[in-house]
mmCIF file of C-alpha atoms and ligand atoms in Angstrom:
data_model
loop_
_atom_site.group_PDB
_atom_site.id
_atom_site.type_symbol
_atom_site.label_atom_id
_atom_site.label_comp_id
_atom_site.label_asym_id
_atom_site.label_seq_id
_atom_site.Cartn_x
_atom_site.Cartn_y
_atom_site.Cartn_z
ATOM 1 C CA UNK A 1108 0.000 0.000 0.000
ATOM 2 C CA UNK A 1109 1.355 3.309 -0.856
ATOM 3 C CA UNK A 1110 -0.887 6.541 -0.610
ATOM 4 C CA UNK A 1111 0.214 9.828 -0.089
ATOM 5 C CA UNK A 1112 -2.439 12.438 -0.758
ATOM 6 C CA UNK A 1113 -1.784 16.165 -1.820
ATOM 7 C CA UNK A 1114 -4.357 18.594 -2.790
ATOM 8 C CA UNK A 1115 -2.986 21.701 -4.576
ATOM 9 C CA UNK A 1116 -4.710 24.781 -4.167
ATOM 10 C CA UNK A 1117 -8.141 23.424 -5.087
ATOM 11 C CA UNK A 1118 -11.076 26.207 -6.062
ATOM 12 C CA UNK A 1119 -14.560 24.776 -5.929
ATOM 13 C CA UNK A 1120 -17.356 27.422 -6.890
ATOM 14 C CA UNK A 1121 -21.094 27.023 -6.710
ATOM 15 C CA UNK A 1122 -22.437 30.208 -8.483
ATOM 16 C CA UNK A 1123 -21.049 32.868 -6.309
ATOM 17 C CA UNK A 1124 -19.907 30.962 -3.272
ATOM 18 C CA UNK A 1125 -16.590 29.780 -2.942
ATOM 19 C CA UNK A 1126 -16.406 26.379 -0.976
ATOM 20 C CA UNK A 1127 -12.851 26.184 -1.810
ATOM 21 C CA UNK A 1128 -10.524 28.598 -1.710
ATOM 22 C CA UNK A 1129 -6.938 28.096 -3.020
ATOM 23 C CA UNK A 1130 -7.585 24.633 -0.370
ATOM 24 C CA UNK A 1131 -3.801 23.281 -0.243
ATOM 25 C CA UNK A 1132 -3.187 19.734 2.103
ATOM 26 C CA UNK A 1133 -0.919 16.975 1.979
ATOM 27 C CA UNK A 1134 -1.992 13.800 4.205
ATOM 28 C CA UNK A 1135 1.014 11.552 4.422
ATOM 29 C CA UNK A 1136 1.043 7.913 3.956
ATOM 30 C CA UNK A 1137 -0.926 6.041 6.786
ATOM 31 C CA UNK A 1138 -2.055 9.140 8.229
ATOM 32 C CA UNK A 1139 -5.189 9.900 10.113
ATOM 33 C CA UNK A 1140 -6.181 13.274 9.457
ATOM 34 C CA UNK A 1141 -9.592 15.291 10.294
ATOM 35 C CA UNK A 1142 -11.347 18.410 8.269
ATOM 36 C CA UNK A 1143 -12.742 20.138 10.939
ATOM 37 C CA UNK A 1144 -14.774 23.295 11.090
ATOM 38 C CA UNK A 1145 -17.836 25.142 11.116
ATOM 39 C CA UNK A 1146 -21.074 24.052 8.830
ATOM 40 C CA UNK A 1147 -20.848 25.113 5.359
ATOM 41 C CA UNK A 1148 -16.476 25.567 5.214
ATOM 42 C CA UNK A 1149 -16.126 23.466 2.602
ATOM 43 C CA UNK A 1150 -15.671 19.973 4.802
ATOM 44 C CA UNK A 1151 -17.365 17.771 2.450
ATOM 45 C CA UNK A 1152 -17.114 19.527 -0.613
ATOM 46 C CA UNK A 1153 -12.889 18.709 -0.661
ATOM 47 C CA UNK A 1154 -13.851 14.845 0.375
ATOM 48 C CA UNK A 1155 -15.970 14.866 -2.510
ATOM 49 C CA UNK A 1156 -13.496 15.712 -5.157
ATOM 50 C CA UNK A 1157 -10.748 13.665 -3.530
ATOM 51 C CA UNK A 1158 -13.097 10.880 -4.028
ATOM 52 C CA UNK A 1159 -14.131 11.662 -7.555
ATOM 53 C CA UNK A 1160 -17.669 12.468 -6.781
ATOM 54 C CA UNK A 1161 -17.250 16.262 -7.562
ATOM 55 C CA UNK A 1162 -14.691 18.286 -9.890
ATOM 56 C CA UNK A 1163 -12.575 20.945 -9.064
ATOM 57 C CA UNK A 1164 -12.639 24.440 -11.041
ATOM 58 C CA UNK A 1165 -8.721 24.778 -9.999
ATOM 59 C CA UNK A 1166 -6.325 22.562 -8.436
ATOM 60 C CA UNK A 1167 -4.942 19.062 -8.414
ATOM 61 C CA UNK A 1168 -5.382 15.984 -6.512
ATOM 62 C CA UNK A 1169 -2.751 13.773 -6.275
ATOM 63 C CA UNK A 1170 -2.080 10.219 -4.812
ATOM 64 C CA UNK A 1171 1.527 9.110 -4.508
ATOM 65 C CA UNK A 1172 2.703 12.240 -6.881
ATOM 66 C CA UNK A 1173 0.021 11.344 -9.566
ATOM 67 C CA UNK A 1174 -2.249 13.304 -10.493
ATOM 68 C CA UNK A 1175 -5.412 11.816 -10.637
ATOM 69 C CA UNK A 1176 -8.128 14.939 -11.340
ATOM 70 C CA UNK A 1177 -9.419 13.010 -14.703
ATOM 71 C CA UNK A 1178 -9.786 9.663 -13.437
ATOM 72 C CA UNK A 1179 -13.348 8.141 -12.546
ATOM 73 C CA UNK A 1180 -14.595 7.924 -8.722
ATOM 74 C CA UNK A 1181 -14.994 4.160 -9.597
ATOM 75 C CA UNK A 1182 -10.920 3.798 -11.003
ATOM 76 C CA UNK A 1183 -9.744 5.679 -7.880
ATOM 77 C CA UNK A 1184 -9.800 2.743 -5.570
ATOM 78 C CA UNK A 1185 -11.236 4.835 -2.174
ATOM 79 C CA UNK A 1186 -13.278 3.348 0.223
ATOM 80 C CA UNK A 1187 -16.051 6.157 1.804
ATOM 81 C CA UNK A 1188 -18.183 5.888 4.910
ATOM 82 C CA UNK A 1189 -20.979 8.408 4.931
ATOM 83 C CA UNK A 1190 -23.272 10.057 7.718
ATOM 84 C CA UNK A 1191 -26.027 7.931 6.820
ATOM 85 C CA UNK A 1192 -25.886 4.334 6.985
ATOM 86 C CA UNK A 1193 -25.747 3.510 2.917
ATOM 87 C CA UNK A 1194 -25.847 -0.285 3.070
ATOM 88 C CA UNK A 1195 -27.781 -2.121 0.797
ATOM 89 C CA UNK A 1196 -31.146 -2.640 2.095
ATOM 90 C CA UNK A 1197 -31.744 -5.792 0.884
ATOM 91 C CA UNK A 1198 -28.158 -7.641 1.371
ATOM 92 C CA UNK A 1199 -27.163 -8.987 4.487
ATOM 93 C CA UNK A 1200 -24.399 -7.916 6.464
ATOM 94 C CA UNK A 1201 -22.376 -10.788 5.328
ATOM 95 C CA UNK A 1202 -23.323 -9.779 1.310
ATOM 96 C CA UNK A 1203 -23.065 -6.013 1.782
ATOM 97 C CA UNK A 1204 -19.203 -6.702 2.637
ATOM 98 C CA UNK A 1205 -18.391 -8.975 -0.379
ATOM 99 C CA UNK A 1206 -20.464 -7.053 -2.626
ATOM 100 C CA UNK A 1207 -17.491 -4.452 -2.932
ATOM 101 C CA UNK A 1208 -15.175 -7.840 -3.953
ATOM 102 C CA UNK A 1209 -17.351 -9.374 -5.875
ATOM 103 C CA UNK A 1210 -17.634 -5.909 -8.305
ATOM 104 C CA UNK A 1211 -13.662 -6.383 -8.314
ATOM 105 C CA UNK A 1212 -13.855 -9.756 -9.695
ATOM 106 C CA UNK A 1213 -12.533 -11.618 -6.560
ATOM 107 C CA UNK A 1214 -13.022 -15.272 -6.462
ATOM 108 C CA UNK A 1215 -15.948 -16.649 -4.268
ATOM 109 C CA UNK A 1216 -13.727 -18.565 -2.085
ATOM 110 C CA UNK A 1217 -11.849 -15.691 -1.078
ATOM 111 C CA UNK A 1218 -14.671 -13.494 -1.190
ATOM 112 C CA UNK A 1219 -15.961 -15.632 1.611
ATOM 113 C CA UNK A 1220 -12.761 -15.646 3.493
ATOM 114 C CA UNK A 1221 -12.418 -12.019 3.658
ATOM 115 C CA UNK A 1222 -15.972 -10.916 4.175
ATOM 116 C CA UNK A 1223 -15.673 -13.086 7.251
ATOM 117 C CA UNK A 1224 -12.847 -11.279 8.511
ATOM 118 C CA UNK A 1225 -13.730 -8.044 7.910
ATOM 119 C CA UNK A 1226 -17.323 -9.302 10.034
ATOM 120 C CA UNK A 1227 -14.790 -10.471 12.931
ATOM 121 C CA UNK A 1228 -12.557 -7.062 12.578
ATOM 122 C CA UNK A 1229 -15.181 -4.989 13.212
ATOM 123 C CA UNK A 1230 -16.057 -7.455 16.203
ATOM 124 C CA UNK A 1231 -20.032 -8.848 14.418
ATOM 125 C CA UNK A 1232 -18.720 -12.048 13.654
ATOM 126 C CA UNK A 1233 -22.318 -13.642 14.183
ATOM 127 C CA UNK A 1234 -24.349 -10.891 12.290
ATOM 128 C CA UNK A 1235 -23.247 -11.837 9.054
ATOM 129 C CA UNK A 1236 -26.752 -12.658 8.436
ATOM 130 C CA UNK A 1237 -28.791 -10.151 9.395
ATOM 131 C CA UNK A 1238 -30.376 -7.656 7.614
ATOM 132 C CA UNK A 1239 -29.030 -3.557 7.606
ATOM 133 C CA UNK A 1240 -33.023 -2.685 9.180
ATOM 134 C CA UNK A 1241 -31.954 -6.076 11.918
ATOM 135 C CA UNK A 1242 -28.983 -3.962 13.023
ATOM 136 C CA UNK A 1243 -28.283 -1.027 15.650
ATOM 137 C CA UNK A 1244 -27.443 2.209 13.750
ATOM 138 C CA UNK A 1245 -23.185 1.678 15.478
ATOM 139 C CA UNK A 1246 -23.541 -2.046 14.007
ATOM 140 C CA UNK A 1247 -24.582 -0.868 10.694
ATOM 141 C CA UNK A 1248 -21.569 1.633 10.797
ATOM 142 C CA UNK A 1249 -18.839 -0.899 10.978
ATOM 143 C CA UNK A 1250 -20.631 -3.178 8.470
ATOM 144 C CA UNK A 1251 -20.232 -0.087 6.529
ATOM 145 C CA UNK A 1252 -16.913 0.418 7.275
ATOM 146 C CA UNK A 1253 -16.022 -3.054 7.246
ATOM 147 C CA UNK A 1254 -17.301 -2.760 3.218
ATOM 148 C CA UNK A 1255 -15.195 -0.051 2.793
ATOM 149 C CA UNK A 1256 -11.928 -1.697 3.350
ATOM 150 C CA UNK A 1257 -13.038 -5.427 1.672
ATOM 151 C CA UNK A 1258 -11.213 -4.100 -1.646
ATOM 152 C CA UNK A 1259 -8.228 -2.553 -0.266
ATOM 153 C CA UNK A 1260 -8.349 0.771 -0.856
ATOM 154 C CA UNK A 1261 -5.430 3.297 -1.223
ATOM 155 C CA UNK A 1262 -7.308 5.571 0.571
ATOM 156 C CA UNK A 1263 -10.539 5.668 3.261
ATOM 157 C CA UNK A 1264 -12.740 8.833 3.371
ATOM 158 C CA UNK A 1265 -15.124 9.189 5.995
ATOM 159 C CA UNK A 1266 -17.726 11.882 6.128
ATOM 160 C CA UNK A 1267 -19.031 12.399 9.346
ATOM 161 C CA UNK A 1268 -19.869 8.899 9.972
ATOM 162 C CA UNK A 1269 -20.597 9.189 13.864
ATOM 163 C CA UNK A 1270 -23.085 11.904 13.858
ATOM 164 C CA UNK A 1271 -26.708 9.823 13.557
ATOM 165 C CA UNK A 1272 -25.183 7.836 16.327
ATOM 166 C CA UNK A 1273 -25.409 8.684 20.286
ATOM 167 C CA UNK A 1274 -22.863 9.661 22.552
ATOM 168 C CA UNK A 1275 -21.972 6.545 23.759
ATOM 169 C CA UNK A 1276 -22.360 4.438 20.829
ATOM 170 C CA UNK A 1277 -20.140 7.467 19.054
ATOM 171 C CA UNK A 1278 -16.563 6.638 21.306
ATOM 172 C CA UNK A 1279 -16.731 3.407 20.762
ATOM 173 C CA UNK A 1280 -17.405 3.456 17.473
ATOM 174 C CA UNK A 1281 -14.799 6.083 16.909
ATOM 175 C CA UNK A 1282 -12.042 4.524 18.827
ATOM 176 C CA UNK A 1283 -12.667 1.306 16.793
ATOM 177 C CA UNK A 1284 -11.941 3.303 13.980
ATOM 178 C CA UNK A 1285 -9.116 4.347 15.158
ATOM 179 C CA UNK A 1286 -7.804 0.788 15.951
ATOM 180 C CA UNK A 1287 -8.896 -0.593 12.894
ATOM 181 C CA UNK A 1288 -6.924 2.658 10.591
ATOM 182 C CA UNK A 1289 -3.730 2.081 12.767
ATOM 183 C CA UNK A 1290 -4.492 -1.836 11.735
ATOM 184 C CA UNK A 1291 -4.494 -1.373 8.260
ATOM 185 C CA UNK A 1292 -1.858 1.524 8.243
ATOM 186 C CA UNK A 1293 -4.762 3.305 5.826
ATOM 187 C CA UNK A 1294 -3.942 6.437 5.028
ATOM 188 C CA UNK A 1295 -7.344 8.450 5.698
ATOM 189 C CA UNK A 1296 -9.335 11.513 5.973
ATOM 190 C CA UNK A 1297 -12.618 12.063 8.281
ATOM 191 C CA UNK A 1298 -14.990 15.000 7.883
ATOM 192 C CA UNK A 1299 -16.484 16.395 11.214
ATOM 193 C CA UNK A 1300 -17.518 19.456 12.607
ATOM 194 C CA UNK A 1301 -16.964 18.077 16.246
ATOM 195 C CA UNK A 1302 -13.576 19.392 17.819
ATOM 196 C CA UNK A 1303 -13.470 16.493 20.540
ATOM 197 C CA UNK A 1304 -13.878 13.804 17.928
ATOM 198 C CA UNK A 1305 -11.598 15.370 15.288
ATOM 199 C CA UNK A 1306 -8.577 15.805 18.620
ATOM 200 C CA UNK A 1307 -9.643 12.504 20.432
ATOM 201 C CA UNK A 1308 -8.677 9.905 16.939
ATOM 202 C CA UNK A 1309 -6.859 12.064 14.757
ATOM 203 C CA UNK A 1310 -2.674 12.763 13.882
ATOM 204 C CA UNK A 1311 -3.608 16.022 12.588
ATOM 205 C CA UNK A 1312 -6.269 18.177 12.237
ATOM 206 C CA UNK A 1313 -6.771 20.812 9.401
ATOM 207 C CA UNK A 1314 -8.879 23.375 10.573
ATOM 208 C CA UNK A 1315 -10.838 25.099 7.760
ATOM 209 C CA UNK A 1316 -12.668 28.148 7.430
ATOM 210 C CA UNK A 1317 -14.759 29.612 4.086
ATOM 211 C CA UNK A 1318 -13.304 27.165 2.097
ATOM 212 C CA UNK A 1319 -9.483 28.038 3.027
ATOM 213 C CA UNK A 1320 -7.125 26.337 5.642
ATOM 214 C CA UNK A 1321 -6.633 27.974 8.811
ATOM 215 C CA UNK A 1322 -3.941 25.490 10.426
ATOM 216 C CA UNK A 1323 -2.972 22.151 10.533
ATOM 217 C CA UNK A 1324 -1.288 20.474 13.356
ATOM 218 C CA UNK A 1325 -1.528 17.650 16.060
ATOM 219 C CA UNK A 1326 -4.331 18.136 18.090
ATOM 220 C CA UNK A 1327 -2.079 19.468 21.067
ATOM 221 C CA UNK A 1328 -0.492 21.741 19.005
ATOM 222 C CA UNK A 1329 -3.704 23.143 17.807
ATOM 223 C CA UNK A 1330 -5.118 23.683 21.024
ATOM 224 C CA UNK A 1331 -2.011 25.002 22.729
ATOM 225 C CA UNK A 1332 -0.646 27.079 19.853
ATOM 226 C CA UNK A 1333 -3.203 27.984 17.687
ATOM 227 C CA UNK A 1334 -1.940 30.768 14.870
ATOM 228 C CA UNK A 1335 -4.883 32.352 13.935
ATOM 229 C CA UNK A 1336 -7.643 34.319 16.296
ATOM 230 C CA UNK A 1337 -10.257 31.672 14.657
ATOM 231 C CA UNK A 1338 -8.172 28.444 15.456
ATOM 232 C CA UNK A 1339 -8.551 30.031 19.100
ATOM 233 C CA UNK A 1340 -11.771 30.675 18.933
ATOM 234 C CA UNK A 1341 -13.051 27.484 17.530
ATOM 235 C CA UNK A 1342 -10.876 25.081 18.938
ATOM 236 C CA UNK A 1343 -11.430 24.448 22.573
ATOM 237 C CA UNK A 1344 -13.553 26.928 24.467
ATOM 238 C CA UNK A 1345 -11.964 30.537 25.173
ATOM 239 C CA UNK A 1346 -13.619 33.599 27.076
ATOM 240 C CA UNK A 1347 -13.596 36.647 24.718
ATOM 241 C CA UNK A 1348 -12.489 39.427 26.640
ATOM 242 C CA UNK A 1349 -11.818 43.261 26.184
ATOM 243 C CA UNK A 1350 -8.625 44.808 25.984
ATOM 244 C CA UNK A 1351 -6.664 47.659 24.860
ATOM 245 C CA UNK A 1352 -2.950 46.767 23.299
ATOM 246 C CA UNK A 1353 -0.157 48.913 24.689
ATOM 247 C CA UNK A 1354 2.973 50.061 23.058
ATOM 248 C CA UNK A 1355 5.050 47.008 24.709
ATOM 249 C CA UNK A 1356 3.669 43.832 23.138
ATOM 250 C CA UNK A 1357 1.378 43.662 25.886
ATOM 251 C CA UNK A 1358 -2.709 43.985 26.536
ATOM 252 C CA UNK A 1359 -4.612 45.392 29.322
ATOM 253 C CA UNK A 1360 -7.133 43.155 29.851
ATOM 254 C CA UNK A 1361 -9.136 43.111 33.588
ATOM 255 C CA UNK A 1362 -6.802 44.438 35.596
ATOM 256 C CA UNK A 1363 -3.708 42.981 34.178
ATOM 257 C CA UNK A 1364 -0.913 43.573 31.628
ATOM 258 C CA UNK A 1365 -0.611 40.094 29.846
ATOM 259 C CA UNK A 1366 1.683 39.301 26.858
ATOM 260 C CA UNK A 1367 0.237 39.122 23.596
ATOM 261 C CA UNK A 1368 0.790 35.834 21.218
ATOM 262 C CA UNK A 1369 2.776 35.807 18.238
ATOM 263 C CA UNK A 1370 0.371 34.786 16.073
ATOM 264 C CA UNK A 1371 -2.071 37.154 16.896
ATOM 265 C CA UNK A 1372 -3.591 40.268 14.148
ATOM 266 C CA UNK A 1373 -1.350 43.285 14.096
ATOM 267 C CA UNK A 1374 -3.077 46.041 15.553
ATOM 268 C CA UNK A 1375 -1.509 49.466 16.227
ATOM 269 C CA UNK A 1376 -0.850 50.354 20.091
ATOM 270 C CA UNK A 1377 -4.415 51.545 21.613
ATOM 271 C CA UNK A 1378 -6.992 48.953 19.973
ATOM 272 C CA UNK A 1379 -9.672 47.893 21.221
ATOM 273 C CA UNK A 1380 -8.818 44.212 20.783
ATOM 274 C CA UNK A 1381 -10.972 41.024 22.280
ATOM 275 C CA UNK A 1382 -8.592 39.061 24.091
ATOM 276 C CA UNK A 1383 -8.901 34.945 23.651
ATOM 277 C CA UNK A 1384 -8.713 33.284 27.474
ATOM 278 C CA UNK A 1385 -8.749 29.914 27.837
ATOM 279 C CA UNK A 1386 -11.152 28.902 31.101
ATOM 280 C CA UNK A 1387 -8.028 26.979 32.346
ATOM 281 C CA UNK A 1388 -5.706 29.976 32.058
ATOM 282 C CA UNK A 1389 -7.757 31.961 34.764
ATOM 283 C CA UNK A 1390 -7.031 30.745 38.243
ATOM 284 C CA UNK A 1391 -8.213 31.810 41.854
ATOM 285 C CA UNK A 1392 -6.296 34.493 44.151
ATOM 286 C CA UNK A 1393 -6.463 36.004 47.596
ATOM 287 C CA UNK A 1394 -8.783 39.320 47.709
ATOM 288 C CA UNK A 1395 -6.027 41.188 48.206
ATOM 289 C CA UNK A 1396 -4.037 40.578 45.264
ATOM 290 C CA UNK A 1397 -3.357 44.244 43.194
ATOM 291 C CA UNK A 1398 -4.049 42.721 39.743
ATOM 292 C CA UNK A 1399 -7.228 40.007 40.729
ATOM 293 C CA UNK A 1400 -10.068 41.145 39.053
ATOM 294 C CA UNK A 1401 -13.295 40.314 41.517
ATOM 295 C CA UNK A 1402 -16.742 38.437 40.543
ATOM 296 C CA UNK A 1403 -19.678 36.637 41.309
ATOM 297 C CA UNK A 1404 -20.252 32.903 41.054
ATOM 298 C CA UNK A 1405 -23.118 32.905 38.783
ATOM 299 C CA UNK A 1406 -23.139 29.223 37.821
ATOM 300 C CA UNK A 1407 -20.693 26.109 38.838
ATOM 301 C CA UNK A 1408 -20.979 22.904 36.578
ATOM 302 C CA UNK A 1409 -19.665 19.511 38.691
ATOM 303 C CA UNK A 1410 -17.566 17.719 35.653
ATOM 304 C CA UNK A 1411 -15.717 15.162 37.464
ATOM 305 C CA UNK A 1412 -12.497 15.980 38.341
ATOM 306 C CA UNK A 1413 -12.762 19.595 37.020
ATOM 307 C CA UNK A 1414 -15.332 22.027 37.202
ATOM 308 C CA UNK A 1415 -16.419 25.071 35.860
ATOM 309 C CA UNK A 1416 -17.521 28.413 37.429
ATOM 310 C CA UNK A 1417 -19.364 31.123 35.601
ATOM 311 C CA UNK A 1418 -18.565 34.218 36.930
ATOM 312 C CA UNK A 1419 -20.307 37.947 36.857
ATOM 313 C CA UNK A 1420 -18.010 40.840 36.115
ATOM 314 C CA UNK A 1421 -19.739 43.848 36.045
ATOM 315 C CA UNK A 1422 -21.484 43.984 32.694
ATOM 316 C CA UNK A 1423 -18.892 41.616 30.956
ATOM 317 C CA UNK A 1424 -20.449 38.368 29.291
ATOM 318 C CA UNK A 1425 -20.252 35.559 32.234
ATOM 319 C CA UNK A 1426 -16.295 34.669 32.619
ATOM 320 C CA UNK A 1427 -15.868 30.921 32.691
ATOM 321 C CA UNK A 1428 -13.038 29.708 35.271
ATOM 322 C CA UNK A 1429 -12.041 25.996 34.685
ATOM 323 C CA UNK A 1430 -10.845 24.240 37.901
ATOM 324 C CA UNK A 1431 -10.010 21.013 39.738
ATOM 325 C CA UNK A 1432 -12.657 19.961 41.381
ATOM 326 C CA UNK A 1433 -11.283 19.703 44.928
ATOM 327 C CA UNK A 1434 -10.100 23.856 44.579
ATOM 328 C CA UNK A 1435 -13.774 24.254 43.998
ATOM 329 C CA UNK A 1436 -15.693 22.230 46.281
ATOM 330 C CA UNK A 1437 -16.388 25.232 48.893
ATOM 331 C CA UNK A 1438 -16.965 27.460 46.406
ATOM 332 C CA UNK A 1439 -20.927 27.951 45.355
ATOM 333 C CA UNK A 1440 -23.432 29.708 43.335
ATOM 334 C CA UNK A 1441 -23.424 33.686 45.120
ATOM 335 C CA UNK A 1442 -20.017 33.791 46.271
ATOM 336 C CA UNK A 1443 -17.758 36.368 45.459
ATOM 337 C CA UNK A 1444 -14.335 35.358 44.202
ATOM 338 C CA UNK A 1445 -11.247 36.829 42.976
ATOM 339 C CA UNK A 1446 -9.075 35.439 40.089
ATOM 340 C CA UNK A 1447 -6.335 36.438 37.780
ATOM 341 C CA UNK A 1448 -4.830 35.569 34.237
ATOM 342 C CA UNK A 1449 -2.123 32.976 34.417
ATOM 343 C CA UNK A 1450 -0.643 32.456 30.656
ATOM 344 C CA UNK A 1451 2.075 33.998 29.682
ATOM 345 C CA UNK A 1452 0.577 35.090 26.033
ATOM 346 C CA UNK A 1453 -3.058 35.547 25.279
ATOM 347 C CA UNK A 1454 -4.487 35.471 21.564
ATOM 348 C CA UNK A 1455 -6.090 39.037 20.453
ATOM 349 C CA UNK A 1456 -7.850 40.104 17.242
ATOM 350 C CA UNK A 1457 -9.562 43.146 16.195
ATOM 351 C CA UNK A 1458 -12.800 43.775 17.821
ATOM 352 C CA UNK A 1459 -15.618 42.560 15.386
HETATM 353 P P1 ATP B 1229 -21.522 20.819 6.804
HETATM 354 O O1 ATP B 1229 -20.677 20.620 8.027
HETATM 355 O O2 ATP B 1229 -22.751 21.634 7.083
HETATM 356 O O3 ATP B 1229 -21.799 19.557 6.056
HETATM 357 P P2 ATP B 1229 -19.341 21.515 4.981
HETATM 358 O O4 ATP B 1229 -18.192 22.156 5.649
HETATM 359 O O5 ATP B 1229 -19.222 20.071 4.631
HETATM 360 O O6 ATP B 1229 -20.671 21.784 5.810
HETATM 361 P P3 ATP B 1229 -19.877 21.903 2.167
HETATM 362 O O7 ATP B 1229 -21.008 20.944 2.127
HETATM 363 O O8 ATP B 1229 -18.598 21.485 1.562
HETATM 364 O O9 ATP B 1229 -19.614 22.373 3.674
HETATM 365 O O10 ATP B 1229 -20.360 23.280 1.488
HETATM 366 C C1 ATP B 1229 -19.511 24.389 1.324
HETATM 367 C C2 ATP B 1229 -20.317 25.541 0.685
HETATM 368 O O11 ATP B 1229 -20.655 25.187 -0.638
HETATM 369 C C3 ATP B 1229 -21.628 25.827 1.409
HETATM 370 O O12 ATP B 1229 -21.844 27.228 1.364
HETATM 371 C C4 ATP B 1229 -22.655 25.085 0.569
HETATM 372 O O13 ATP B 1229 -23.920 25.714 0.655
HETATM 373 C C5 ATP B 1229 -22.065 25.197 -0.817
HETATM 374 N N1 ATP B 1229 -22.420 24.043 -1.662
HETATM 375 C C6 ATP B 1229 -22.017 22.778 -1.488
HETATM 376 N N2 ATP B 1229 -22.498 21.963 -2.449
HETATM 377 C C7 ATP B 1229 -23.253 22.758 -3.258
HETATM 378 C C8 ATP B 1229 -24.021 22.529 -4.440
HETATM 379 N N3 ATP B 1229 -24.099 21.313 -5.007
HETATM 380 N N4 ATP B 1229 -24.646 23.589 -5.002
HETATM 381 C C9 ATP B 1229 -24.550 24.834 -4.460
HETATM 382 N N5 ATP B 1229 -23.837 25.108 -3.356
HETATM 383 C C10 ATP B 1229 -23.195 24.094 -2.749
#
């Protein structure tokens, strides 16, 4: 298996809107790697044409240094899982997976031998013979994933295939793609628009926005050095705060003086910027500290071993404070607390 994937600035118009914008990525060989961003960026649109199900204005798509823009969806040898379960109604389990291998000419013998594999990698080895309506909405997934591999693709492309699922059902089913990816060493791209699935199963993540690419990096990266005021925004949750830049690299924000990031917009000294504060980066202080900015517990959330406080400051939209649970367990709803700004560097961007 070989299967390096490189789009080159790819332009997709409809009419007047552009769902992809000079879209450049390169997903190396055995690679898992998520789209992720907000509804209508251009997410499914790029699987589309890497598939072969939708053409490019601009741009190249290329597997292993070939360019394969001209070729067929049905010569380009991907396997696709969609959001909706798209098995055969009227095949069984068992005939929905060697479908795919009998269209490729495989012998029935082996046909058999693989289909029942695939059944027992994707842990249904005694629903072969049950009918797509006989299965649970995760079980049809994997039969449907399961299909997708039986030919051995160069290349897997999954568009949102968790979301008609529930939570639960949705991590295990996600983490058994995950196994069954790092199994088969397939190089492959997912579509989502959920952050926590795209971080929890992928190597990177390209974060797109109207059609373009914002950033793409491992999910830790992402989160703890995003470079653009949107990969802030949208990845992980931040509180969007005032602030006015001074003439030192700095922001007053509260009643602090906080360095600014290095990715952040250039603004001239005495913006108005909003300031991107992660709830973790905010942490509890004495009353009596010069630079603690004071509030009122408006809300506390019990998530386990953290928890979250939503605090009033003066007219400012509620402040969320993310803490370990034990440094919050005297703390309730009416209390008055004090809290400062602990990161080094904050994110800002022009006020909108
Ligand atoms: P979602 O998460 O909601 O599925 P997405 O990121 O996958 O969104 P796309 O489906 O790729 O977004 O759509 C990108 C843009 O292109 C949207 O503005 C959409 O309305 C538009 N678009 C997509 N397909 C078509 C089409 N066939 N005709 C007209 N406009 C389209």
């Amino acid at each position: 298996m070989a299967n390096k994937l490189e789009l080159q600035s790819l332009v997709r118009r409809f009419r007047e809107v552009r769902a992809l914008d000079d879209f450049s990525l390169e997903v190396k060989k055995g690679e898992f790697v998520s789209l992720l961003g907000p509804s209508g960026c251009g997410k499914t649109t790029a699987l589309r044409i890497i598939a072969g199900l939708d053409k490019q204005d601009f741009g190249n798509v290329l597997v292993d240094k070939k360019d394969i823009s001209n070729i067929p969806a049905n010569r380009r040898n991907m396997g696709m899982v969609f959001q909706q379960y798209s098995l055969f109604p009227n095949l069984t389990a068992y005939e929905n997976i060697a479908f795919g291998l009998s269209v490729r000419g495989e012998k029935s013998e082996k046909q058999k031998i693989k289909a029942l594999e695939l059944l027992e990698l994707v842990g249904l080895p005694s629903h072969g013979a049950r009918l797509p309506h006989q299965l649970s909405g995760g079980q049809q997934q994997r039969i449907a994933l399961a299909r997708a591999l039986a030919f051995g693709p160069d290349i897997l492309l999954l568009d949102e295939p968790l979301s008609a699922l529930d939570a639960q059902v949705r991590i295990q089913i996600r983490e058994e793609i995950r196994r069954i990816q790092l199994d088969f060493g397939i190089t492959t791209v997912f579509v989502t628009h959920d952050q926590e699935e795209a971080m929890a199963i992928s190597d990177r993540v390209a974060v797109m926005n109207h059609g373009k690419l914002e950033q793409i990096d491992s999910p830790s990266k992402l989160y703890n050095s995003p470079q653009t005021s949107f990969v802030a925004g949208f990845v992980g949750s931040a509180n969007h705060l005032p602030g006015e830049l001074d003439s030192s690299g700095s922001v007053r924000v509260l009643k602090q003086r906080v360095g600014i990031s290095k990715f952040s917009e250039h603004l001239g000294k005495g913006s108005r910027v909003t300031v991107l504060v992660r709830p973790e980066d905010l942490k509890l202080v004495s009353q009596r500290e010069d630079n603690a900015t004071q509030g009122v517990v408006s809300l506390k959330s019990f998530l386990g071993p953290n928890s979250t406080l939503g605090v009033s400051v003066g007219d400012l939209p509620l402040i969320h404070l993310l803490l370990d649970s034990k440094d919050s367990k005297n703390i309730n709803v009416g209390d008055e607390i004090s809290f400062v700004i602990k990161a080094d560097d904050v994110m800002v961007k022009a006020v909108e």
